mmCIF file of C-alpha atoms in Angstrom:
data_model
loop_
_atom_site.group_PDB
_atom_site.id
_atom_site.type_symbol
_atom_site.label_atom_id
_atom_site.label_comp_id
_atom_site.label_asym_id
_atom_site.label_seq_id
_atom_site.Cartn_x
_atom_site.Cartn_y
_atom_site.Cartn_z
ATOM 1 C CA MET A 1 113.988 177.394 47.416
ATOM 2 C CA PRO A 2 116.733 179.184 45.799
ATOM 3 C CA GLN A 3 119.436 176.686 46.707
ATOM 4 C CA ILE A 4 117.728 173.847 44.913
ATOM 5 C CA SER A 5 116.904 175.938 41.858
ATOM 6 C CA GLN A 6 120.451 177.194 41.781
ATOM 7 C CA PHE A 7 121.698 173.648 42.111
ATOM 8 C CA ALA A 8 119.605 172.546 39.175
ATOM 9 C CA GLU A 9 120.818 175.385 36.991
ATOM 10 C CA SER A 10 124.467 174.759 37.476
ATOM 11 C CA TRP A 11 126.117 172.845 34.654
ATOM 12 C CA TYR A 12 128.074 170.556 36.855
ATOM 13 C CA ALA A 13 125.069 169.376 38.972
ATOM 14 C CA ALA A 14 124.807 166.120 37.126
ATOM 15 C CA SER A 15 128.431 165.281 37.766
ATOM 16 C CA GLN A 16 128.035 166.162 41.411
ATOM 17 C CA ILE A 17 124.983 163.920 41.726
ATOM 18 C CA PHE A 18 126.928 161.188 40.012
ATOM 19 C CA TRP A 19 129.849 161.488 42.441
ATOM 20 C CA VAL A 20 127.564 161.757 45.446
ATOM 21 C CA LEU A 21 125.715 158.619 44.367
ATOM 22 C CA LEU A 22 128.978 156.877 43.624
ATOM 23 C CA THR A 23 130.407 157.868 47.039
ATOM 24 C CA PHE A 24 127.271 156.817 48.880
ATOM 25 C CA GLY A 25 127.159 153.582 46.946
ATOM 26 C CA PHE A 26 130.792 152.915 47.708
ATOM 27 C CA VAL A 27 130.260 153.700 51.396
ATOM 28 C CA PHE A 28 127.106 151.559 51.430
ATOM 29 C CA PHE A 29 128.767 148.535 49.876
ATOM 30 C CA VAL A 30 132.138 148.825 51.613
ATOM 31 C CA ILE A 31 130.886 149.697 55.054
ATOM 32 C CA GLY A 32 127.305 148.369 54.966
ATOM 33 C CA ARG A 33 128.012 145.107 53.162
ATOM 34 C CA GLY A 34 131.674 144.541 53.961
ATOM 35 C CA MET A 35 132.522 145.898 57.367
ATOM 36 C CA LEU A 36 129.181 145.941 59.182
ATOM 37 C CA PRO A 37 128.620 142.155 59.039
ATOM 38 C CA LYS A 38 132.096 141.629 60.464
ATOM 39 C CA ILE A 39 131.418 144.137 63.236
ATOM 40 C CA GLU A 40 128.033 142.539 63.946
ATOM 41 C CA ALA A 41 129.657 139.078 63.996
ATOM 42 C CA THR A 42 132.275 140.351 66.427
ATOM 43 C CA VAL A 43 129.588 141.926 68.642
ATOM 44 C CA ASP A 44 127.513 138.723 68.503
ATOM 45 C CA ALA A 45 130.565 136.619 69.340
ATOM 46 C CA ARG A 46 131.375 138.922 72.243
ATOM 47 C CA ASP A 47 127.758 138.715 73.465
ATOM 48 C CA ARG A 48 127.868 134.908 73.225
ATOM 49 C CA LYS A 49 131.194 134.854 75.055
ATOM 50 C CA VAL A 50 129.802 137.095 77.828
ATOM 51 C CA ALA A 51 126.661 134.944 78.081
ATOM 52 C CA ASP A 52 128.769 131.763 78.180
ATOM 53 C CA ASP A 53 131.052 133.282 80.812
ATOM 54 C CA LEU A 54 128.036 134.335 82.897
ATOM 55 C CA ALA A 55 126.567 130.838 82.607
ATOM 56 C CA ALA A 56 129.927 129.327 83.616
ATOM 57 C CA ALA A 57 130.143 131.752 86.541
ATOM 58 C CA LYS A 58 126.641 130.805 87.687
ATOM 59 C CA ALA A 59 127.514 127.119 87.416
ATOM 60 C CA ALA A 60 130.758 127.701 89.330
ATOM 61 C CA HIS A 61 128.838 129.664 91.963
ATOM 62 C CA ALA A 62 126.319 126.839 92.315
ATOM 63 C CA ALA A 63 129.154 124.304 92.563
ATOM 64 C CA ALA A 64 130.879 126.459 95.180
ATOM 65 C CA ASP A 65 127.625 126.682 97.167
ATOM 66 C CA SER A 66 127.253 122.911 96.959
ATOM 67 C CA LEU A 67 130.858 122.400 98.016
ATOM 68 C CA GLU A 68 130.435 124.841 100.889
ATOM 69 C CA GLU A 69 127.305 123.012 102.073
ATOM 70 C CA SER A 70 129.089 119.653 101.948
ATOM 71 C CA TYR A 71 132.014 121.202 103.843
ATOM 72 C CA ARG A 72 129.599 122.509 106.481
ATOM 73 C CA GLN A 73 127.987 119.091 106.784
ATOM 74 C CA GLN A 74 131.381 117.393 107.104
ATOM 75 C CA SER A 75 132.486 119.998 109.623
ATOM 76 C CA ASP A 76 129.305 119.506 111.652
ATOM 77 C CA ALA A 77 129.701 115.733 111.494
ATOM 78 C CA SER A 78 133.355 115.990 112.546
ATOM 79 C CA ARG A 79 132.441 118.340 115.380
ATOM 80 C CA ALA A 80 129.703 115.952 116.539
ATOM 81 C CA ALA A 81 132.102 112.996 116.343
ATOM 82 C CA ALA A 82 134.704 114.917 118.342
ATOM 83 C CA GLN A 83 132.098 115.833 120.969
ATOM 84 C CA GLN A 84 131.020 112.186 121.130
ATOM 85 C CA ALA A 85 134.651 111.073 121.501
ATOM 86 C CA VAL A 86 135.157 113.583 124.319
ATOM 87 C CA THR A 87 131.960 112.420 126.026
ATOM 88 C CA ASP A 88 132.959 108.770 125.627
ATOM 89 C CA ALA A 89 136.427 109.489 127.007
ATOM 90 C CA LYS A 90 134.937 111.332 129.989
ATOM 91 C CA ASP A 91 132.507 108.477 130.643
ATOM 92 C CA LYS A 92 135.279 105.899 130.382
ATOM 93 C CA ALA A 93 137.539 107.924 132.664
ATOM 94 C CA ALA A 94 134.702 108.310 135.182
ATOM 95 C CA LYS A 95 134.002 104.561 135.098
ATOM 96 C CA ASP A 96 137.709 103.746 135.474
ATOM 97 C CA ALA A 97 138.005 106.176 138.369
ATOM 98 C CA GLU A 98 134.882 104.680 139.917
ATOM 99 C CA LYS A 99 136.351 101.161 139.624
ATOM 100 C CA ARG A 100 139.661 102.267 141.112
ATOM 101 C CA LEU A 101 137.846 104.116 143.880
ATOM 102 C CA ALA A 102 135.732 101.030 144.644
ATOM 103 C CA LYS A 103 138.889 98.889 144.717
ATOM 104 C CA VAL A 104 140.653 101.345 147.028
ATOM 105 C CA ASP A 105 137.514 101.574 149.195
ATOM 106 C CA ALA A 106 137.431 97.767 149.457
ATOM 107 C CA GLU A 107 141.116 97.678 150.383
ATOM 108 C CA LEU A 108 140.637 100.406 152.955
ATOM 109 C CA ALA A 109 137.545 98.687 154.324
ATOM 110 C CA GLY A 110 139.551 95.470 154.707
ATOM 111 C CA LYS A 111 142.406 97.329 156.386
ATOM 112 C CA LEU A 112 139.918 99.151 158.626
ATOM 113 C CA ALA A 113 138.235 95.889 159.587
ATOM 114 C CA ALA A 114 141.639 94.339 160.318
ATOM 115 C CA ALA A 115 142.659 97.397 162.343
ATOM 116 C CA GLU A 116 139.358 97.339 164.258
ATOM 117 C CA ALA A 117 139.845 93.637 164.954
ATOM 118 C CA ASP A 118 143.393 94.357 166.160
ATOM 119 C CA VAL A 119 142.140 97.209 168.338
ATOM 120 C CA LYS A 120 139.366 94.998 169.735
ATOM 121 C CA ALA A 121 141.831 92.205 170.422
ATOM 122 C CA ALA A 122 144.254 94.659 172.022
ATOM 123 C CA ARG A 123 141.420 96.161 174.035
ATOM 124 C CA THR A 124 140.222 92.744 175.176
ATOM 125 C CA SER A 125 143.779 91.781 176.051
ATOM 126 C CA ALA A 126 144.330 95.089 177.838
ATOM 127 C CA MET A 127 141.046 94.729 179.718
ATOM 128 C CA ALA A 128 141.982 91.222 180.766
ATOM 129 C CA GLU A 129 145.353 92.436 181.963
ATOM 130 C CA ILE A 130 143.773 95.424 183.671
ATOM 131 C CA GLU A 131 141.286 93.105 185.371
ATOM 132 C CA SER A 132 144.036 90.778 186.550
ATOM 133 C CA VAL A 133 146.291 93.660 187.647
ATOM 134 C CA ALA A 134 143.347 95.423 189.308
ATOM 135 C CA ALA A 135 142.302 92.163 191.010
ATOM 136 C CA GLU A 136 145.848 91.627 192.319
ATOM 137 C CA ALA A 137 146.096 95.249 193.405
ATOM 138 C CA ALA A 138 142.710 95.073 195.152
ATOM 139 C CA SER A 139 143.667 91.823 196.854
ATOM 140 C CA ASP A 140 146.986 93.349 198.026
ATOM 141 C CA LEU A 141 145.278 96.564 199.233
ATOM 142 C CA VAL A 142 142.630 94.677 201.147
ATOM 143 C CA ALA A 143 145.337 92.460 202.683
ATOM 144 C CA LYS A 144 147.489 95.445 203.719
ATOM 145 C CA LEU A 145 144.619 97.575 204.926
ATOM 146 C CA SER A 146 142.496 95.026 206.730
ATOM 147 C CA GLY A 147 144.808 92.102 206.994
ATOM 148 C CA VAL A 148 142.246 89.794 205.419
ATOM 149 C CA LYS A 149 143.311 87.547 202.647
ATOM 150 C CA VAL A 150 140.844 87.790 199.665
ATOM 151 C CA ALA A 151 140.585 84.952 197.235
ATOM 152 C CA ALA A 152 141.810 85.739 193.721
ATOM 153 C CA ALA A 153 138.452 84.701 192.190
ATOM 154 C CA ASP A 154 136.505 87.049 194.517
ATOM 155 C CA ALA A 155 138.858 89.914 193.723
ATOM 156 C CA LYS A 156 138.458 89.286 189.970
ATOM 157 C CA ALA A 157 134.656 89.175 190.306
ATOM 158 C CA ALA A 158 134.589 92.452 192.259
ATOM 159 C CA VAL A 159 136.863 94.205 189.747
ATOM 160 C CA LYS A 160 134.814 92.859 186.833
ATOM 161 C CA ALA A 161 131.610 94.131 188.436
ATOM 162 C CA VAL A 162 133.089 97.612 188.897
ATOM 163 C CA LEU A 163 134.615 97.837 185.385
ATOM 164 C CA HIS A 164 131.675 96.437 183.421
ATOM 165 C CA GLY A 165 129.033 97.584 185.480
#
């Protein structure tokens, strides 16, 4: 190769090799030994930080899931307690209404029995008066029509037989 042979023939090749080696050595020690470990340490620290942040995020996610589950359980328990309270209130209201209705029914039954007794008494009284009025009227009619005087007891018996019989 002509470039290499030409390179070897030139008088300043040794100084160029020296400076190339010196430059590469300087670059190797400054960058390779000085800067690269710092860069690698920074990259490692960043990787650790990212890994730690991911682990913290996973832990926070797990804690959030746990908290959400406990919230759901509390919500379900509260909902069940509210439903139970509503059911209990409905049952109590139904029982109270039933008691009041039974009390009102008893009062009405008493009033109805009293009213029926009053009606029966009034009816009996009215029937007795009707019988006596009818007996008097029959006795008067028979006396006016036939001129025969009918005994009050016979007139009452005849009226009673017709009305009840």
